[in-house]
Amino acid sequence: MRVPLSWLREYVDLPATETGRDVQAKLVSAGLEVETVEHLGADLKGPLVVGQVLTIEELEGFKKPIRFCTVDVGQANGTGEPQEIVCGARNFSVGDKVVVVLPGATLPGGFSISARKTYGKTSHGMICSGDELGMGDDGSHGIIVLPPETEVGKDAIELLELVDEVLDIAVTANRGDCLSIRGVAREAAIAYGLPLSDPALLDVPGPNAYGYPVEVSDPLGCDRFTARTVTGLSPEARSPIWLQRRLQKVGMRPISLAVDVTNYVMMELGQPLHAYDRSLVQGTIGVRRANEGEQIKTLDGVERKLHAEDLVITDERGPIGLAGVMGGADTEIADHSEAEGTTDVVIEAAHFDAVSIARTARRHKLSSEASRRFERGVDPAAAAAAAQRTVDLLVLLAGGTAEAGVTEVVAPSAPHTISVPADHPDKVAGVSYGRETVVRRLQEVGCDVYGQDELIVTVPSWRPDLQEINDLAEEVIRLEGYENLPSTLPRPPAGRGLTQRQRLHRRVGRVLAGAGYVEAPNYPFLGEQVFDQLLLDADDPKRRVVKLTNPLNDEEPALRTSLLPGLFGALRRNDGRGSHDLALFETGLVFLPREEQRIAAVLPVDRRPTDEEIAELDAALPEQPRHVAVVLAGAREQAGWWGKGRPADWADAVEAARVVAREAGAELVVRGGQYGPWHPGRCAELVVGDSVVGHAGELHPRVVKAFGLPARTSAMELDLDALEAAGDDTPQAPRISTFPVATQDVALVVDKFVPHAEVEAALRDGAGELLEGIRLFDVYENAEQLGDGRKSLAYALRFRAGDRTLTVDEASAARDAAVALAGERTGAVLRA
């Protein structure tokens, strides 16, 4: 919400010395998020004056139309002589009043104006457009043409209100009242302790039988509908400069007088309005739900197919507007430039259900200023005042006549009342405010407060977000100042720390970060086309997904069953931005639908749900195991004076899995495998017990190409919950022996396709308890020496006893037992 400081001052008598920055600080302290303060005209310097075009000479022989004009600027140029100016715009004529910047002036952006020769003439200044003055487009796409009654020579900076400060406020979803000058002015008045001149306090005539006929068929969707009629509007009447400038400052484009007035009142009071051309409305105006398949052409020129839940405005022909979102083209107000402009209008000021409007706007992908306000909550009591304000402005600015008829359809409702202990805000904040402060602050936001120890609070109509006692406590706390709250650390009861699952999650993150990986959390959404890109089989369980009813992105409507697509996207983005040596990881939930689909029960809110109710809800939710995944590309070790470095490969992905398994206290078996996105010959299957918990290795070239990844990208993903279930993370004190180690090296010849993991496992089992460590230090292949399809694996075996020094015979016996079992299991033989 953009709030011009000059407009705000009309309703709050701020001190003259207060700047936009000062007001920003006050509003931020009161809880409003004022993002920026824009200084309009900060670098603008005159002379900038009103001139009248006297003559126009068309210059020939140039690629584009050029005009040489003489303009009367009065005494602004010091001589009273006509000012000679070259201009390329075509939207003005002789006799028009325009804005002229004279030599010596500076326009926004630091553009200095001086007399200069161009197109064979000397131009003494410029005739200005709105963009050149920082005003934005006024719809003319050309020179500003002022009303004929504007005085020649008048200072245009003051006339066009070019110097101002505009507060840009990020209004949260619960503060719809602050999507108006009235709402922000109320907050400013409270912050400064000043009275508010409420623009909604108007004399409004009561409803009568002479108003335009209205029929509301859905009082739940529309609980208030006010209609007023104004006739005899001048079709040539245009919005005055002050009104156009205020709309431009809040970010809206002037269109025509009737539309500008409704937009102005909406920004002023927060009540969206709509003006219908009365001559185009046929019969009674109605409010109802749409019939499935009905169609309407909205003001943006789009033909829309309606849904049965859409709330629509109708006449006897059918829908003429999407209620609370956008009007229909059939009853559009004619532009003032059209030959036959609108002379009679019907003004609609209604209050619609917030949820209904939000769903309609999202269903049709049609967000408007009106829908933004209705979604966040509009003051229903302001509808009549907004209609009256609109009527008054139309009568004043367009010479119309307000008809005596007033239509007001209101569904019976009672004000919302909350009972709250007077000391409840004190308990929430840990600060002793006292009853007087609590009552005063609640009254400042518009509440009626009665009672002593137990306060009966009636919430104002413009604050639908105040629903229960904690909302009232928050109002007191924010107005007293969040910055005044003491900083108090919570004192958790002993023995209630993190769960085992949380501790493992944190340890895994730390150990991967220590191994050089960078955490890259991603959104848990994906499109089902990624499963084809991952080369998953048609019957792969990961293809079964949980789909969202209302996805944030239509291209990603499902919850993820794998962490890899998100990490691939992060890797691709970073690689595309010049970071080529990457090692990323993520730990997060994946979502697996259950075999039996259940509908989740609605839990009670007036009490704590029972354990059975919570269990029933959990049973209806998808399974959500926690996974960990990594991706690597580029250099794993950088080259430098210390050496050549090396690229990341499949072994690094496997080692990442081992690191995670050690942290979980689980025994991970690595063996050859083949699955989806991994290269068939460079894929490791990660096994715990009898269960496959993940895969690691180099990605398939087709997967790399489909996701736009660097060549030879490697990845790993495993089920962290399965590791936790199989592991034992009880800290184990290391066994330190004072006796020396005995090292024995063995080189075993096996078939080429025998995995190293199987050979190593056999050596471990055969060596027994004396084996302290085993390391593969060489892989050798030579058909002449070893034979076709054979390879040599060289291992360093470390033996040590905890109670004695091993003899050579003991170490050799253990080695021979290891080699024998390896030969029995894998066919390994000692290399000669």
PDB file of C-alpha atoms in Angstrom, residues 441-567:
ATOM      1  CA  ARG A 441      -4.934   0.924  23.982  1.00  0.00           C
ATOM      2  CA  LEU A 442      -7.967  -1.159  23.069  1.00  0.00           C
ATOM      3  CA  GLN A 443     -10.099   1.975  22.862  1.00  0.00           C
ATOM      4  CA  GLU A 444      -7.510   3.604  20.601  1.00  0.00           C
ATOM      5  CA  VAL A 445      -7.898   0.822  18.022  1.00  0.00           C
ATOM      6  CA  GLY A 446     -11.679   1.362  18.113  1.00  0.00           C
ATOM      7  CA  CYS A 447     -12.878  -1.201  20.688  1.00  0.00           C
ATOM      8  CA  ASP A 448     -15.655  -0.534  23.170  1.00  0.00           C
ATOM      9  CA  VAL A 449     -14.455  -1.751  26.570  1.00  0.00           C
ATOM     10  CA  TYR A 450     -16.495  -2.390  29.721  1.00  0.00           C
ATOM     11  CA  GLY A 451     -15.800  -4.116  33.020  1.00  0.00           C
ATOM     12  CA  GLN A 452     -13.123  -4.148  35.696  1.00  0.00           C
ATOM     13  CA  ASP A 453     -11.114  -7.324  36.253  1.00  0.00           C
ATOM     14  CA  GLU A 454     -12.912  -9.091  33.389  1.00  0.00           C
ATOM     15  CA  LEU A 455     -13.171  -6.822  30.343  1.00  0.00           C
ATOM     16  CA  ILE A 456     -15.975  -7.100  27.817  1.00  0.00           C
ATOM     17  CA  VAL A 457     -14.487  -5.905  24.508  1.00  0.00           C
ATOM     18  CA  THR A 458     -16.581  -5.156  21.410  1.00  0.00           C
ATOM     19  CA  VAL A 459     -14.385  -5.327  18.329  1.00  0.00           C
ATOM     20  CA  PRO A 460     -14.724  -2.532  15.719  1.00  0.00           C
ATOM     21  CA  SER A 461     -16.118  -3.469  12.334  1.00  0.00           C
ATOM     22  CA  TRP A 462     -12.856  -2.576  10.549  1.00  0.00           C
ATOM     23  CA  ARG A 463     -10.796  -5.133  12.520  1.00  0.00           C
ATOM     24  CA  PRO A 464     -12.115  -8.598  11.586  1.00  0.00           C
ATOM     25  CA  ASP A 465      -8.717 -10.028  12.561  1.00  0.00           C
ATOM     26  CA  LEU A 466      -9.444  -9.531  16.280  1.00  0.00           C
ATOM     27  CA  GLN A 467     -11.046 -12.881  17.053  1.00  0.00           C
ATOM     28  CA  GLU A 468      -9.870 -13.972  20.507  1.00  0.00           C
ATOM     29  CA  ILE A 469      -8.119 -12.795  23.657  1.00  0.00           C
ATOM     30  CA  ASN A 470      -4.573 -13.222  22.345  1.00  0.00           C
ATOM     31  CA  ASP A 471      -5.371 -10.934  19.403  1.00  0.00           C
ATOM     32  CA  LEU A 472      -6.344  -8.243  21.916  1.00  0.00           C
ATOM     33  CA  ALA A 473      -3.171  -8.893  23.909  1.00  0.00           C
ATOM     34  CA  GLU A 474      -1.140  -8.449  20.724  1.00  0.00           C
ATOM     35  CA  GLU A 475      -2.774  -5.074  20.070  1.00  0.00           C
ATOM     36  CA  VAL A 476      -1.782  -3.828  23.512  1.00  0.00           C
ATOM     37  CA  ILE A 477       1.754  -5.174  23.189  1.00  0.00           C
ATOM     38  CA  ARG A 478       2.430  -3.755  19.710  1.00  0.00           C
ATOM     39  CA  LEU A 479       1.100  -0.304  20.606  1.00  0.00           C
ATOM     40  CA  GLU A 480       3.161  -0.241  23.783  1.00  0.00           C
ATOM     41  CA  GLY A 481       6.162  -1.164  21.638  1.00  0.00           C
ATOM     42  CA  TYR A 482       7.669  -4.530  20.839  1.00  0.00           C
ATOM     43  CA  GLU A 483      11.056  -2.963  21.463  1.00  0.00           C
ATOM     44  CA  ASN A 484      10.063  -2.405  25.106  1.00  0.00           C
ATOM     45  CA  LEU A 485       9.573  -6.113  25.792  1.00  0.00           C
ATOM     46  CA  PRO A 486      12.293  -7.587  28.015  1.00  0.00           C
ATOM     47  CA  SER A 487      14.583 -10.221  26.541  1.00  0.00           C
ATOM     48  CA  THR A 488      14.010 -13.368  28.578  1.00  0.00           C
ATOM     49  CA  LEU A 489      15.477 -16.725  27.645  1.00  0.00           C
ATOM     50  CA  PRO A 490      13.100 -19.669  28.070  1.00  0.00           C
ATOM     51  CA  ARG A 491      13.881 -22.207  30.767  1.00  0.00           C
ATOM     52  CA  PRO A 492      13.143 -25.664  29.416  1.00  0.00           C
ATOM     53  CA  PRO A 493      12.515 -28.378  31.978  1.00  0.00           C
ATOM     54  CA  ALA A 494      15.370 -30.810  32.470  1.00  0.00           C
ATOM     55  CA  GLY A 495      15.461 -33.852  30.234  1.00  0.00           C
ATOM     56  CA  ARG A 496      13.388 -32.401  27.414  1.00  0.00           C
ATOM     57  CA  GLY A 497      15.975 -31.730  24.789  1.00  0.00           C
ATOM     58  CA  LEU A 498      16.002 -32.678  21.135  1.00  0.00           C
ATOM     59  CA  THR A 499      14.625 -36.032  20.067  1.00  0.00           C
ATOM     60  CA  GLN A 500      16.969 -38.704  18.755  1.00  0.00           C
ATOM     61  CA  ARG A 501      15.710 -38.020  15.234  1.00  0.00           C
ATOM     62  CA  GLN A 502      16.401 -34.288  15.587  1.00  0.00           C
ATOM     63  CA  ARG A 503      19.896 -34.917  16.951  1.00  0.00           C
ATOM     64  CA  LEU A 504      20.730 -37.233  14.058  1.00  0.00           C
ATOM     65  CA  HIS A 505      19.401 -34.698  11.567  1.00  0.00           C
ATOM     66  CA  ARG A 506      21.680 -32.023  12.991  1.00  0.00           C
ATOM     67  CA  ARG A 507      24.713 -34.294  13.192  1.00  0.00           C
ATOM     68  CA  VAL A 508      24.287 -35.372   9.575  1.00  0.00           C
ATOM     69  CA  GLY A 509      24.113 -31.750   8.493  1.00  0.00           C
ATOM     70  CA  ARG A 510      27.249 -30.888  10.442  1.00  0.00           C
ATOM     71  CA  VAL A 511      29.264 -33.863   9.211  1.00  0.00           C
ATOM     72  CA  LEU A 512      28.366 -33.200   5.561  1.00  0.00           C
ATOM     73  CA  ALA A 513      29.189 -29.523   5.959  1.00  0.00           C
ATOM     74  CA  GLY A 514      32.512 -30.577   7.470  1.00  0.00           C
ATOM     75  CA  ALA A 515      33.116 -32.766   4.422  1.00  0.00           C
ATOM     76  CA  GLY A 516      32.806 -29.725   2.153  1.00  0.00           C
ATOM     77  CA  TYR A 517      29.130 -29.872   1.193  1.00  0.00           C
ATOM     78  CA  VAL A 518      26.861 -26.822   1.169  1.00  0.00           C
ATOM     79  CA  GLU A 519      23.251 -27.206   2.302  1.00  0.00           C
ATOM     80  CA  ALA A 520      20.691 -26.265  -0.384  1.00  0.00           C
ATOM     81  CA  PRO A 521      17.082 -26.604   0.876  1.00  0.00           C
ATOM     82  CA  ASN A 522      14.481 -26.759  -1.896  1.00  0.00           C
ATOM     83  CA  TYR A 523      10.711 -26.555  -2.232  1.00  0.00           C
ATOM     84  CA  PRO A 524       9.014 -29.959  -1.748  1.00  0.00           C
ATOM     85  CA  PHE A 525       7.087 -29.744  -5.037  1.00  0.00           C
ATOM     86  CA  LEU A 526       7.683 -31.376  -8.385  1.00  0.00           C
ATOM     87  CA  GLY A 527       6.047 -32.126 -11.703  1.00  0.00           C
ATOM     88  CA  GLU A 528       5.482 -35.739 -12.670  1.00  0.00           C
ATOM     89  CA  GLN A 529       7.515 -35.319 -15.864  1.00  0.00           C
ATOM     90  CA  VAL A 530      10.713 -35.498 -13.758  1.00  0.00           C
ATOM     91  CA  PHE A 531      10.190 -39.238 -13.275  1.00  0.00           C
ATOM     92  CA  ASP A 532      10.682 -39.764 -17.000  1.00  0.00           C
ATOM     93  CA  GLN A 533      13.781 -37.578 -16.843  1.00  0.00           C
ATOM     94  CA  LEU A 534      15.053 -39.724 -13.949  1.00  0.00           C
ATOM     95  CA  LEU A 535      14.585 -42.857 -16.123  1.00  0.00           C
ATOM     96  CA  LEU A 536      12.392 -44.534 -13.501  1.00  0.00           C
ATOM     97  CA  ASP A 537      10.489 -47.652 -14.524  1.00  0.00           C
ATOM     98  CA  ALA A 538       6.772 -47.300 -15.177  1.00  0.00           C
ATOM     99  CA  ASP A 539       5.949 -49.296 -12.042  1.00  0.00           C
ATOM    100  CA  ASP A 540       8.509 -47.596  -9.805  1.00  0.00           C
ATOM    101  CA  PRO A 541       6.947 -46.761  -6.390  1.00  0.00           C
ATOM    102  CA  LYS A 542       8.388 -43.239  -6.580  1.00  0.00           C
ATOM    103  CA  ARG A 543       5.982 -42.451  -9.406  1.00  0.00           C
ATOM    104  CA  ARG A 544       3.059 -42.628  -6.933  1.00  0.00           C
ATOM    105  CA  VAL A 545       2.697 -39.089  -5.628  1.00  0.00           C
ATOM    106  CA  VAL A 546       0.503 -36.997  -3.371  1.00  0.00           C
ATOM    107  CA  LYS A 547      -1.059 -34.193  -5.414  1.00  0.00           C
ATOM    108  CA  LEU A 548      -2.055 -30.811  -4.013  1.00  0.00           C
ATOM    109  CA  THR A 549      -5.612 -29.584  -4.505  1.00  0.00           C
ATOM    110  CA  ASN A 550      -4.437 -25.962  -4.771  1.00  0.00           C
ATOM    111  CA  PRO A 551      -0.771 -26.019  -5.890  1.00  0.00           C
ATOM    112  CA  LEU A 552       1.362 -22.895  -5.815  1.00  0.00           C
ATOM    113  CA  ASN A 553       2.582 -23.740  -9.313  1.00  0.00           C
ATOM    114  CA  ASP A 554       0.443 -25.655 -11.803  1.00  0.00           C
ATOM    115  CA  GLU A 555       3.606 -27.157 -13.310  1.00  0.00           C
ATOM    116  CA  GLU A 556       4.583 -28.666  -9.926  1.00  0.00           C
ATOM    117  CA  PRO A 557       1.352 -30.018  -8.435  1.00  0.00           C
ATOM    118  CA  ALA A 558       2.826 -33.001  -6.548  1.00  0.00           C
ATOM    119  CA  LEU A 559       4.826 -33.500  -3.368  1.00  0.00           C
ATOM    120  CA  ARG A 560       8.301 -34.926  -3.885  1.00  0.00           C
ATOM    121  CA  THR A 561       9.184 -38.580  -3.491  1.00  0.00           C
ATOM    122  CA  SER A 562      12.896 -37.877  -3.987  1.00  0.00           C
ATOM    123  CA  LEU A 563      15.239 -35.049  -3.033  1.00  0.00           C
ATOM    124  CA  LEU A 564      17.267 -35.302  -6.236  1.00  0.00           C
ATOM    125  CA  PRO A 565      15.135 -33.151  -8.624  1.00  0.00           C
ATOM    126  CA  GLY A 566      15.362 -30.168  -6.275  1.00  0.00           C
ATOM    127  CA  LEU A 567      19.111 -30.565  -5.850  1.00  0.00           C
TER     128      LEU A 567
END
